[in-house]
PDB file of C-alpha atoms in Angstrom:
ATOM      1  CA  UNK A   1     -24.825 195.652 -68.759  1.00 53.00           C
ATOM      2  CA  UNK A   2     -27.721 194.151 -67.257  1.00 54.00           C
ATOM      3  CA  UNK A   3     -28.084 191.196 -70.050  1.00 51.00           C
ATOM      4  CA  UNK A   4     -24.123 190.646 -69.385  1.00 43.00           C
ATOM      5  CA  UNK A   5     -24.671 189.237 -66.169  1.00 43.00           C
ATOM      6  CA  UNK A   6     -27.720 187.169 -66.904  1.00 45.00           C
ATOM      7  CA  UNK A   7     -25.322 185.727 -69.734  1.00 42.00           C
ATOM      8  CA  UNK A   8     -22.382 185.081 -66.934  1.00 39.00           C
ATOM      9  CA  UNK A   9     -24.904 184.114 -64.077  1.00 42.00           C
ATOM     10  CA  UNK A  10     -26.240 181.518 -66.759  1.00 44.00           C
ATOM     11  CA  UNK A  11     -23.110 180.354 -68.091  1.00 42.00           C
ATOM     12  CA  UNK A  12     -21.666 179.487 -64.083  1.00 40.00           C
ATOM     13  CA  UNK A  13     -25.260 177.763 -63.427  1.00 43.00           C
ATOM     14  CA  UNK A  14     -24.409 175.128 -66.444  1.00 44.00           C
ATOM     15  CA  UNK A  15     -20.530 174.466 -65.493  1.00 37.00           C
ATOM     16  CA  UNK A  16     -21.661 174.058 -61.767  1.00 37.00           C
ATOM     17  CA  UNK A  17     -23.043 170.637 -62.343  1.00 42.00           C
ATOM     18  CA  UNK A  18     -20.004 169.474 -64.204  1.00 45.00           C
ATOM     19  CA  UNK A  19     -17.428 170.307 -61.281  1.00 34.00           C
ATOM     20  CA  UNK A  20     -19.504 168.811 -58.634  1.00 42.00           C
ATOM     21  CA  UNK A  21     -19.562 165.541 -60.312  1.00 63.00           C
ATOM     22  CA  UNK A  22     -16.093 164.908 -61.020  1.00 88.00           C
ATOM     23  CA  UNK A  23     -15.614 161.669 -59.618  1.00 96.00           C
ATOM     24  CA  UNK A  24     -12.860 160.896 -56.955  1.00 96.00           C
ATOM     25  CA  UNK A  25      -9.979 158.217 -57.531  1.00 95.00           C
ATOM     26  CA  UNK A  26     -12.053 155.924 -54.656  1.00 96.00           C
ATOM     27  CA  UNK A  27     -14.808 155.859 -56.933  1.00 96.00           C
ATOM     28  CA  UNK A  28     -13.269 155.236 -60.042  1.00 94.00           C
ATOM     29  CA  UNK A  29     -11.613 152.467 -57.994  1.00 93.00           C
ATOM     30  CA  UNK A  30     -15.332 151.186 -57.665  1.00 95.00           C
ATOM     31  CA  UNK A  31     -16.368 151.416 -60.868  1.00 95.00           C
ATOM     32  CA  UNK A  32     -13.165 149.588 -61.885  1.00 92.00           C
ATOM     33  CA  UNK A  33     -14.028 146.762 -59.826  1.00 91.00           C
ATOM     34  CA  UNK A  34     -17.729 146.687 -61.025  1.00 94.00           C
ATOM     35  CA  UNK A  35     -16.632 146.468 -63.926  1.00 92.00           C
ATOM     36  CA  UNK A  36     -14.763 143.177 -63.414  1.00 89.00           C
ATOM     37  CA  UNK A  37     -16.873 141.694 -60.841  1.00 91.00           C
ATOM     38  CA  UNK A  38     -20.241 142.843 -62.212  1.00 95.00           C
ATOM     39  CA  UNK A  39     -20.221 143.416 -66.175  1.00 94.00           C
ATOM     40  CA  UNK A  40     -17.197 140.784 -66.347  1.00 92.00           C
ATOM     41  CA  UNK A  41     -19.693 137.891 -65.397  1.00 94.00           C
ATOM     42  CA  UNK A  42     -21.625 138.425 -68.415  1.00 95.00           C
ATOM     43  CA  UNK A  43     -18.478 140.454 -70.656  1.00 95.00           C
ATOM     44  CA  UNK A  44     -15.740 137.607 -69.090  1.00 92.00           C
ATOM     45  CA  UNK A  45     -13.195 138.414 -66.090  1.00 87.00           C
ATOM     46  CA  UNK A  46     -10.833 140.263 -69.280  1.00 88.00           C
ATOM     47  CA  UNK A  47     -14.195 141.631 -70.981  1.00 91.00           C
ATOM     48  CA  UNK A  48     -12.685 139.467 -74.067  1.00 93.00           C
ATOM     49  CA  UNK A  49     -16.696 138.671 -74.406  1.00 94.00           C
ATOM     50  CA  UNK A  50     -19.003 136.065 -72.929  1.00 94.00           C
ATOM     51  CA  UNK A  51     -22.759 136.141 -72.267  1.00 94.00           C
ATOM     52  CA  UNK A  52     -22.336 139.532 -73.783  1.00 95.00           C
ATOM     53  CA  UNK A  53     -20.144 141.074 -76.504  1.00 96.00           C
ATOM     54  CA  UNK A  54     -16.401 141.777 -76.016  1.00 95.00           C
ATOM     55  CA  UNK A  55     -16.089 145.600 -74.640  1.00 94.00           C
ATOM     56  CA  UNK A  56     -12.429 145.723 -75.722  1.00 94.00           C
ATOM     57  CA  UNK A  57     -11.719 148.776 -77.681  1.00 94.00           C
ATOM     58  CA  UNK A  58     -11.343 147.567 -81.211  1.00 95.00           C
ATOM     59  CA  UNK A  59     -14.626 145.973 -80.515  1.00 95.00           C
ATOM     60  CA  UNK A  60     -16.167 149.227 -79.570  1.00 95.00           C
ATOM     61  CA  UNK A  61     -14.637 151.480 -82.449  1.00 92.00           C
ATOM     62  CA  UNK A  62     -17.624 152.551 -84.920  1.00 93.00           C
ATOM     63  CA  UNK A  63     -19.803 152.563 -81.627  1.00 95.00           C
ATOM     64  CA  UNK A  64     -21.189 156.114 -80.830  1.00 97.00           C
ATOM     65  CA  UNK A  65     -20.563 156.618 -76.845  1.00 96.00           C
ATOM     66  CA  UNK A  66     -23.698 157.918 -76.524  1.00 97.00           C
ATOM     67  CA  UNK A  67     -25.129 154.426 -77.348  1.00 97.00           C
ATOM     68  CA  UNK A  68     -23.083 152.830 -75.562  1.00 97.00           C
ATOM     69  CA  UNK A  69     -23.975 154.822 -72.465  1.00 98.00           C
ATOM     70  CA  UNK A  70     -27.645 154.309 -73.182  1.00 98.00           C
ATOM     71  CA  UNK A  71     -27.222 150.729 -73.201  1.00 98.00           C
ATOM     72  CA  UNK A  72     -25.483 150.409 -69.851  1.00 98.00           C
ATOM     73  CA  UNK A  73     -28.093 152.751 -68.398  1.00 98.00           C
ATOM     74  CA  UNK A  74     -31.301 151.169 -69.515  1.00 98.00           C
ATOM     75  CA  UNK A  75     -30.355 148.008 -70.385  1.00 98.00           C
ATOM     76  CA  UNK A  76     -31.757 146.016 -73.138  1.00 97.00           C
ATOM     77  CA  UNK A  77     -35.291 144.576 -73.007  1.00 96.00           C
ATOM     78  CA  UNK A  78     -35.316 140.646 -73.787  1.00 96.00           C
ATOM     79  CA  UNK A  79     -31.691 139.900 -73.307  1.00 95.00           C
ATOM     80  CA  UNK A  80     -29.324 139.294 -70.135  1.00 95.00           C
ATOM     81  CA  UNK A  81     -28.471 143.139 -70.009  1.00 97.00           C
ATOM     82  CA  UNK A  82     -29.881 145.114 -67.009  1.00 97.00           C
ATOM     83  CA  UNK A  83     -30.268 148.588 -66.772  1.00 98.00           C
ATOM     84  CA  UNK A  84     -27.752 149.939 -64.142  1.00 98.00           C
ATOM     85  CA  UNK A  85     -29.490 153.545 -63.719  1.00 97.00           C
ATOM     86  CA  UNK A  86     -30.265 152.750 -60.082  1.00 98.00           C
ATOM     87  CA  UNK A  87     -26.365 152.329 -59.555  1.00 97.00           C
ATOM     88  CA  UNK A  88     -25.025 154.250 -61.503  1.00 98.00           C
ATOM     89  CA  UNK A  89     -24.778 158.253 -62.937  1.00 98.00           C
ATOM     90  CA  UNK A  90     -24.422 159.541 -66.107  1.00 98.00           C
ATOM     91  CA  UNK A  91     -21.456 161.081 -65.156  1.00 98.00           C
ATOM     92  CA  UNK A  92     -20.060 157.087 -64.174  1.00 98.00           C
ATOM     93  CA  UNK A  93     -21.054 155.964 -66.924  1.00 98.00           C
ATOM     94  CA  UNK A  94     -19.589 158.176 -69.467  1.00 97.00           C
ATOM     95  CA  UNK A  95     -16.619 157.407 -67.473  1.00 96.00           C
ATOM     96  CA  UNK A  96     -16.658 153.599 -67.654  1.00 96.00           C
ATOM     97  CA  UNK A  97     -17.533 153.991 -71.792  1.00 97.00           C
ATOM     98  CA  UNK A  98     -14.642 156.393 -72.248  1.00 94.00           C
ATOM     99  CA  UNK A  99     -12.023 153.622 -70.006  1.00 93.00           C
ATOM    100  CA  UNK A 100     -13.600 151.420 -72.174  1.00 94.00           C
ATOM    101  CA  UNK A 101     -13.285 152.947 -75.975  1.00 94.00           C
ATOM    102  CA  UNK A 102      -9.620 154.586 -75.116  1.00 89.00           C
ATOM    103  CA  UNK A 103      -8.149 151.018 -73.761  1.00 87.00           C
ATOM    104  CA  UNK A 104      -7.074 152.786 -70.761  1.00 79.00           C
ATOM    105  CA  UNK A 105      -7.852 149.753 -68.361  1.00 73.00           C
ATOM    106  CA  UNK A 106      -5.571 146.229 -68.001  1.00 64.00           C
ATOM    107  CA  UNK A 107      -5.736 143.440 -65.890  1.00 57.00           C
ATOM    108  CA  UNK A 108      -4.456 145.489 -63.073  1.00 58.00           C
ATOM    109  CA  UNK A 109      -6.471 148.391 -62.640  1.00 59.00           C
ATOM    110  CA  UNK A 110      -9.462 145.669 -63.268  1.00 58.00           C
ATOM    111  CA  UNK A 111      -8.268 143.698 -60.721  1.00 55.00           C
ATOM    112  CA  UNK A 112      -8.110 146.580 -57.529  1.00 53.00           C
ATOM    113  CA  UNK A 113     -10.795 146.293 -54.833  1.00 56.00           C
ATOM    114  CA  UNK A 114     -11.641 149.149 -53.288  1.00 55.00           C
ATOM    115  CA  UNK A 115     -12.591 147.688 -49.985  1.00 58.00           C
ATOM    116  CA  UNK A 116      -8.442 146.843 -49.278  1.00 52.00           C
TER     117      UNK A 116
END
């Protein structure tokens, strides 16, 4: 009995973390407009490409997420690409790479700043 609560008290100690960083529709809102404003002056205002690579879907495809995220949170070394981990969580960022991969974002959601 004793070792079944040590297996549910661990279990609701690793889902904790994933509840309390659901992000709120204000922040997505935020990380929408970053992602025009910020990663669309290298990406382009429509993140057809630029400085840096398209990050339209079909350019993404084949592209582990993982990756992806690691790129947006540490940058790349020698190149235009900064690491955004002092802005931004994991948790954001997995957000922003799924938007990304899943073509859920057009020029309207990109286009919404939070601050009206």
């Amino acid at each position: 009995m004793k070792s079944t609560w040590i297996l549910l008290a661990l279990l609701l100690a690793n889902s904790v973390p994933a509840f309390a960083e659901t992000l709120s529709l204000q922040r997505q809102q935020e990380l929408l407009y970053m992602l025009r404003h910020d990663c669309g002056s290298c990406h382009g205002m429509l993140l057809h490409g630029g400085l840096g690579p398209a990050l339209l879907p079909e350019n993404l495809q084949g592209k582990a997420p993982d990756g992806l995220g690691a790129t947006i949170f540490y940058g790349r070394p020698g190149t235009a690409m900064p690491p955004w981990r002092a802005l931004l969580t994991w948790t954001e960022i997995n957000w922003l790479v799924s938007q990304l991969r899943q073509g859920r974002l057009n020029q309207r959601q990109l286009a919404i700043n939070p601050k009206n």
